[in-house]
């Protein structure tokens, strides 16, 4: 068995809960090992999420910014019969331009593209553009992509793909989103 080290492309997808949470766990683990981590949130932006405060606390404890989270969306995107709002498309394009520069800069050992799979599945972002940037990433940089409906091109390109599936969810019992669990 070869003893090869390389930066991994990791995909967390599927209809179950835990994709962003898992990516955050990887990010916090990486930061704890001294890696610089950037999370670009493609959809999130209008709510205040607990991970934002946790990253600030981690950074204060380390005396440097090892885990940076940048929310770049507005929150929820309308889909289905309606086309996404042009403003949401503009924000996704802006987030993608920022993320591409960050990936190619090599300034971070891990870049997390949170909810990018939604952007590609809603046709707000061309998956070929994503794959092209992944082909050009620095060799030792890890890139994590989250969100339902990961595009087959991205799944095929990835080194590790995990699909979350829902077995049981509190919403089914009428339990609302819980602070510290969903946000």
PDB file of C-alpha atoms in Angstrom:
ATOM      1  CA  UNK A   1       0.000   0.000   0.000  1.00  0.00           C
ATOM      2  CA  UNK A   2       1.495   3.363  -0.974  1.00  0.00           C
ATOM      3  CA  UNK A   3       2.158   5.895   1.748  1.00  0.00           C
ATOM      4  CA  UNK A   4       0.895   8.975  -0.111  1.00  0.00           C
ATOM      5  CA  UNK A   5      -0.115  12.267   1.471  1.00  0.00           C
ATOM      6  CA  UNK A   6      -2.181  14.817  -0.408  1.00  0.00           C
ATOM      7  CA  UNK A   7      -4.836  17.405   0.149  1.00  0.00           C
ATOM      8  CA  UNK A   8      -8.223  15.726  -0.041  1.00  0.00           C
ATOM      9  CA  UNK A   9     -11.432  16.757  -1.757  1.00  0.00           C
ATOM     10  CA  UNK A  10     -14.195  15.778   0.660  1.00  0.00           C
ATOM     11  CA  UNK A  11     -17.944  15.885  -0.043  1.00  0.00           C
ATOM     12  CA  UNK A  12     -20.690  15.761   2.598  1.00  0.00           C
ATOM     13  CA  UNK A  13     -24.039  15.341   0.848  1.00  0.00           C
ATOM     14  CA  UNK A  14     -27.401  13.628   1.172  1.00  0.00           C
ATOM     15  CA  UNK A  15     -30.842  14.466   2.566  1.00  0.00           C
ATOM     16  CA  UNK A  16     -29.953  13.918   6.225  1.00  0.00           C
ATOM     17  CA  UNK A  17     -28.810  16.382   8.850  1.00  0.00           C
ATOM     18  CA  UNK A  18     -25.142  16.863   9.650  1.00  0.00           C
ATOM     19  CA  UNK A  19     -23.319  17.975   6.508  1.00  0.00           C
ATOM     20  CA  UNK A  20     -22.248  21.403   7.741  1.00  0.00           C
ATOM     21  CA  UNK A  21     -21.802  20.089  11.274  1.00  0.00           C
ATOM     22  CA  UNK A  22     -19.412  17.412  10.023  1.00  0.00           C
ATOM     23  CA  UNK A  23     -17.461  19.942   7.979  1.00  0.00           C
ATOM     24  CA  UNK A  24     -17.211  22.196  11.043  1.00  0.00           C
ATOM     25  CA  UNK A  25     -15.854  19.255  13.024  1.00  0.00           C
ATOM     26  CA  UNK A  26     -13.161  18.737  10.392  1.00  0.00           C
ATOM     27  CA  UNK A  27     -12.391  22.444  10.420  1.00  0.00           C
ATOM     28  CA  UNK A  28     -12.055  22.635  14.191  1.00  0.00           C
ATOM     29  CA  UNK A  29      -9.909  19.478  14.211  1.00  0.00           C
ATOM     30  CA  UNK A  30      -7.667  20.939  11.490  1.00  0.00           C
ATOM     31  CA  UNK A  31      -7.345  24.265  13.340  1.00  0.00           C
ATOM     32  CA  UNK A  32      -6.432  22.349  16.487  1.00  0.00           C
ATOM     33  CA  UNK A  33      -3.618  20.722  14.515  1.00  0.00           C
ATOM     34  CA  UNK A  34      -2.297  24.126  13.476  1.00  0.00           C
ATOM     35  CA  UNK A  35      -3.862  24.300  10.011  1.00  0.00           C
ATOM     36  CA  UNK A  36      -5.399  27.523   8.718  1.00  0.00           C
ATOM     37  CA  UNK A  37      -9.052  26.946   7.828  1.00  0.00           C
ATOM     38  CA  UNK A  38     -11.465  29.081   5.818  1.00  0.00           C
ATOM     39  CA  UNK A  39     -15.187  28.323   5.583  1.00  0.00           C
ATOM     40  CA  UNK A  40     -17.136  30.153   2.889  1.00  0.00           C
ATOM     41  CA  UNK A  41     -20.891  29.871   3.473  1.00  0.00           C
ATOM     42  CA  UNK A  42     -22.694  30.125   0.125  1.00  0.00           C
ATOM     43  CA  UNK A  43     -26.301  30.307   1.371  1.00  0.00           C
ATOM     44  CA  UNK A  44     -26.092  31.225   5.064  1.00  0.00           C
ATOM     45  CA  UNK A  45     -25.892  34.862   5.931  1.00  0.00           C
ATOM     46  CA  UNK A  46     -29.015  36.364   7.495  1.00  0.00           C
ATOM     47  CA  UNK A  47     -29.059  34.428  10.796  1.00  0.00           C
ATOM     48  CA  UNK A  48     -26.454  34.356  13.526  1.00  0.00           C
ATOM     49  CA  UNK A  49     -25.088  30.805  13.776  1.00  0.00           C
ATOM     50  CA  UNK A  50     -23.279  29.396  16.808  1.00  0.00           C
ATOM     51  CA  UNK A  51     -20.275  28.364  14.723  1.00  0.00           C
ATOM     52  CA  UNK A  52     -19.424  32.039  14.148  1.00  0.00           C
ATOM     53  CA  UNK A  53     -18.968  32.624  17.888  1.00  0.00           C
ATOM     54  CA  UNK A  54     -17.185  29.290  18.375  1.00  0.00           C
ATOM     55  CA  UNK A  55     -14.623  30.157  15.690  1.00  0.00           C
ATOM     56  CA  UNK A  56     -14.004  33.546  17.349  1.00  0.00           C
ATOM     57  CA  UNK A  57     -13.506  31.859  20.735  1.00  0.00           C
ATOM     58  CA  UNK A  58     -11.110  29.324  19.220  1.00  0.00           C
ATOM     59  CA  UNK A  59      -9.120  32.060  17.521  1.00  0.00           C
ATOM     60  CA  UNK A  60      -8.875  34.116  20.741  1.00  0.00           C
ATOM     61  CA  UNK A  61      -7.648  31.036  22.600  1.00  0.00           C
ATOM     62  CA  UNK A  62      -4.953  30.405  20.005  1.00  0.00           C
ATOM     63  CA  UNK A  63      -3.913  34.028  19.708  1.00  0.00           C
ATOM     64  CA  UNK A  64      -4.280  33.936  15.913  1.00  0.00           C
ATOM     65  CA  UNK A  65      -7.012  33.495  13.344  1.00  0.00           C
ATOM     66  CA  UNK A  66      -6.851  29.833  12.360  1.00  0.00           C
ATOM     67  CA  UNK A  67     -10.548  29.295  11.626  1.00  0.00           C
ATOM     68  CA  UNK A  68     -12.282  31.994   9.618  1.00  0.00           C
ATOM     69  CA  UNK A  69     -15.964  31.722   8.648  1.00  0.00           C
ATOM     70  CA  UNK A  70     -17.387  34.071   6.008  1.00  0.00           C
ATOM     71  CA  UNK A  71     -21.201  33.990   5.510  1.00  0.00           C
ATOM     72  CA  UNK A  72     -21.887  35.302   1.986  1.00  0.00           C
ATOM     73  CA  UNK A  73     -25.555  34.508   1.311  1.00  0.00           C
ATOM     74  CA  UNK A  74     -28.918  35.819   2.493  1.00  0.00           C
ATOM     75  CA  UNK A  75     -30.224  32.682   4.133  1.00  0.00           C
ATOM     76  CA  UNK A  76     -32.797  30.701   2.230  1.00  0.00           C
ATOM     77  CA  UNK A  77     -33.000  30.467  -1.560  1.00  0.00           C
ATOM     78  CA  UNK A  78     -36.333  29.964  -3.334  1.00  0.00           C
ATOM     79  CA  UNK A  79     -36.332  26.971  -5.671  1.00  0.00           C
ATOM     80  CA  UNK A  80     -38.791  24.730  -7.445  1.00  0.00           C
ATOM     81  CA  UNK A  81     -41.113  26.291  -9.985  1.00  0.00           C
ATOM     82  CA  UNK A  82     -39.567  29.679  -9.241  1.00  0.00           C
ATOM     83  CA  UNK A  83     -36.117  30.539 -10.501  1.00  0.00           C
ATOM     84  CA  UNK A  84     -33.675  31.692  -7.832  1.00  0.00           C
ATOM     85  CA  UNK A  85     -33.763  35.410  -7.169  1.00  0.00           C
ATOM     86  CA  UNK A  86     -31.149  37.270  -9.273  1.00  0.00           C
ATOM     87  CA  UNK A  87     -29.733  38.719  -6.041  1.00  0.00           C
ATOM     88  CA  UNK A  88     -29.096  35.199  -4.701  1.00  0.00           C
ATOM     89  CA  UNK A  89     -27.385  34.282  -7.975  1.00  0.00           C
ATOM     90  CA  UNK A  90     -25.220  37.401  -7.721  1.00  0.00           C
ATOM     91  CA  UNK A  91     -24.259  36.511  -4.145  1.00  0.00           C
ATOM     92  CA  UNK A  92     -23.369  32.930  -5.144  1.00  0.00           C
ATOM     93  CA  UNK A  93     -21.204  34.243  -7.989  1.00  0.00           C
ATOM     94  CA  UNK A  94     -19.505  36.638  -5.584  1.00  0.00           C
ATOM     95  CA  UNK A  95     -18.952  33.841  -3.049  1.00  0.00           C
ATOM     96  CA  UNK A  96     -17.545  31.586  -5.780  1.00  0.00           C
ATOM     97  CA  UNK A  97     -15.118  34.268  -6.995  1.00  0.00           C
ATOM     98  CA  UNK A  98     -13.952  34.777  -3.399  1.00  0.00           C
ATOM     99  CA  UNK A  99     -13.670  31.019  -2.774  1.00  0.00           C
ATOM    100  CA  UNK A 100     -11.734  30.444  -6.006  1.00  0.00           C
ATOM    101  CA  UNK A 101      -9.194  33.117  -5.072  1.00  0.00           C
ATOM    102  CA  UNK A 102      -8.885  31.613  -1.576  1.00  0.00           C
ATOM    103  CA  UNK A 103      -8.385  28.059  -2.865  1.00  0.00           C
ATOM    104  CA  UNK A 104      -5.820  29.028  -5.473  1.00  0.00           C
ATOM    105  CA  UNK A 105      -3.924  31.369  -3.110  1.00  0.00           C
ATOM    106  CA  UNK A 106      -2.704  28.494  -0.945  1.00  0.00           C
ATOM    107  CA  UNK A 107      -3.152  30.662   2.173  1.00  0.00           C
ATOM    108  CA  UNK A 108      -5.253  27.984   3.887  1.00  0.00           C
ATOM    109  CA  UNK A 109      -4.618  24.304   4.408  1.00  0.00           C
ATOM    110  CA  UNK A 110      -8.386  23.657   4.405  1.00  0.00           C
ATOM    111  CA  UNK A 111     -11.165  25.486   2.582  1.00  0.00           C
ATOM    112  CA  UNK A 112     -14.757  24.513   3.361  1.00  0.00           C
ATOM    113  CA  UNK A 113     -17.351  25.415   0.726  1.00  0.00           C
ATOM    114  CA  UNK A 114     -20.474  25.228   2.865  1.00  0.00           C
ATOM    115  CA  UNK A 115     -23.711  24.612   0.951  1.00  0.00           C
ATOM    116  CA  UNK A 116     -21.999  24.908  -2.430  1.00  0.00           C
ATOM    117  CA  UNK A 117     -23.812  21.750  -3.564  1.00  0.00           C
ATOM    118  CA  UNK A 118     -27.089  23.667  -3.296  1.00  0.00           C
ATOM    119  CA  UNK A 119     -25.647  26.374  -5.532  1.00  0.00           C
ATOM    120  CA  UNK A 120     -24.767  23.824  -8.223  1.00  0.00           C
ATOM    121  CA  UNK A 121     -27.975  21.783  -7.916  1.00  0.00           C
ATOM    122  CA  UNK A 122     -30.094  24.972  -8.144  1.00  0.00           C
ATOM    123  CA  UNK A 123     -28.126  25.882 -11.303  1.00  0.00           C
ATOM    124  CA  UNK A 124     -26.737  29.031  -9.721  1.00  0.00           C
ATOM    125  CA  UNK A 125     -23.160  27.846 -10.265  1.00  0.00           C
ATOM    126  CA  UNK A 126     -21.677  25.646 -12.998  1.00  0.00           C
ATOM    127  CA  UNK A 127     -20.228  22.453 -11.463  1.00  0.00           C
ATOM    128  CA  UNK A 128     -17.553  22.392 -14.190  1.00  0.00           C
ATOM    129  CA  UNK A 129     -16.187  25.685 -12.813  1.00  0.00           C
ATOM    130  CA  UNK A 130     -15.968  24.069  -9.389  1.00  0.00           C
ATOM    131  CA  UNK A 131     -14.226  20.988 -10.775  1.00  0.00           C
ATOM    132  CA  UNK A 132     -11.752  23.141 -12.712  1.00  0.00           C
ATOM    133  CA  UNK A 133     -10.756  25.015  -9.570  1.00  0.00           C
ATOM    134  CA  UNK A 134     -10.435  21.735  -7.653  1.00  0.00           C
ATOM    135  CA  UNK A 135      -8.082  20.457 -10.379  1.00  0.00           C
ATOM    136  CA  UNK A 136      -5.880  23.524  -9.822  1.00  0.00           C
ATOM    137  CA  UNK A 137      -5.872  23.599  -6.004  1.00  0.00           C
ATOM    138  CA  UNK A 138      -2.536  23.399  -4.192  1.00  0.00           C
ATOM    139  CA  UNK A 139      -1.473  19.776  -3.744  1.00  0.00           C
ATOM    140  CA  UNK A 140      -1.647  19.684   0.058  1.00  0.00           C
ATOM    141  CA  UNK A 141      -4.818  21.779   0.469  1.00  0.00           C
ATOM    142  CA  UNK A 142      -7.993  20.052   1.655  1.00  0.00           C
ATOM    143  CA  UNK A 143     -11.325  21.242   0.194  1.00  0.00           C
ATOM    144  CA  UNK A 144     -14.644  20.240   1.762  1.00  0.00           C
ATOM    145  CA  UNK A 145     -17.933  20.711  -0.124  1.00  0.00           C
ATOM    146  CA  UNK A 146     -21.286  20.432   1.654  1.00  0.00           C
ATOM    147  CA  UNK A 147     -24.965  20.411   0.740  1.00  0.00           C
ATOM    148  CA  UNK A 148     -27.595  18.085  -0.663  1.00  0.00           C
ATOM    149  CA  UNK A 149     -27.526  16.814  -4.225  1.00  0.00           C
ATOM    150  CA  UNK A 150     -23.782  16.925  -4.874  1.00  0.00           C
ATOM    151  CA  UNK A 151     -23.244  16.991  -8.631  1.00  0.00           C
ATOM    152  CA  UNK A 152     -21.995  13.675 -10.098  1.00  0.00           C
ATOM    153  CA  UNK A 153     -18.952  15.458 -11.551  1.00  0.00           C
ATOM    154  CA  UNK A 154     -17.922  16.605  -8.066  1.00  0.00           C
ATOM    155  CA  UNK A 155     -18.695  13.215  -6.507  1.00  0.00           C
ATOM    156  CA  UNK A 156     -16.537  11.535  -9.139  1.00  0.00           C
ATOM    157  CA  UNK A 157     -13.677  13.961  -8.545  1.00  0.00           C
ATOM    158  CA  UNK A 158     -13.729  13.691  -4.730  1.00  0.00           C
ATOM    159  CA  UNK A 159     -11.431  11.518  -2.626  1.00  0.00           C
ATOM    160  CA  UNK A 160     -14.027  11.019   0.126  1.00  0.00           C
ATOM    161  CA  UNK A 161     -17.805  11.247  -0.189  1.00  0.00           C
ATOM    162  CA  UNK A 162     -20.151  10.794   2.741  1.00  0.00           C
ATOM    163  CA  UNK A 163     -23.904  10.738   2.259  1.00  0.00           C
ATOM    164  CA  UNK A 164     -26.016  11.666   5.262  1.00  0.00           C
ATOM    165  CA  UNK A 165     -29.414  10.035   5.268  1.00  0.00           C
ATOM    166  CA  UNK A 166     -32.268  10.783   7.582  1.00  0.00           C
ATOM    167  CA  UNK A 167     -33.434   7.896   9.747  1.00  0.00           C
ATOM    168  CA  UNK A 168     -35.350   9.988  12.254  1.00  0.00           C
ATOM    169  CA  UNK A 169     -35.659  13.735  12.817  1.00  0.00           C
ATOM    170  CA  UNK A 170     -37.259  15.788  15.620  1.00  0.00           C
ATOM    171  CA  UNK A 171     -39.216  17.830  13.044  1.00  0.00           C
ATOM    172  CA  UNK A 172     -41.315  14.697  12.501  1.00  0.00           C
ATOM    173  CA  UNK A 173     -42.551  15.107  16.096  1.00  0.00           C
ATOM    174  CA  UNK A 174     -43.174  18.829  15.696  1.00  0.00           C
ATOM    175  CA  UNK A 175     -39.986  19.823  17.542  1.00  0.00           C
ATOM    176  CA  UNK A 176     -38.628  23.110  16.218  1.00  0.00           C
ATOM    177  CA  UNK A 177     -34.991  23.941  15.396  1.00  0.00           C
ATOM    178  CA  UNK A 178     -32.883  23.960  18.541  1.00  0.00           C
ATOM    179  CA  UNK A 179     -30.178  26.500  19.414  1.00  0.00           C
ATOM    180  CA  UNK A 180     -26.824  24.713  19.436  1.00  0.00           C
ATOM    181  CA  UNK A 181     -28.155  21.886  17.254  1.00  0.00           C
ATOM    182  CA  UNK A 182     -29.415  23.474  14.027  1.00  0.00           C
ATOM    183  CA  UNK A 183     -27.867  26.911  14.448  1.00  0.00           C
TER     184      UNK A 183
END
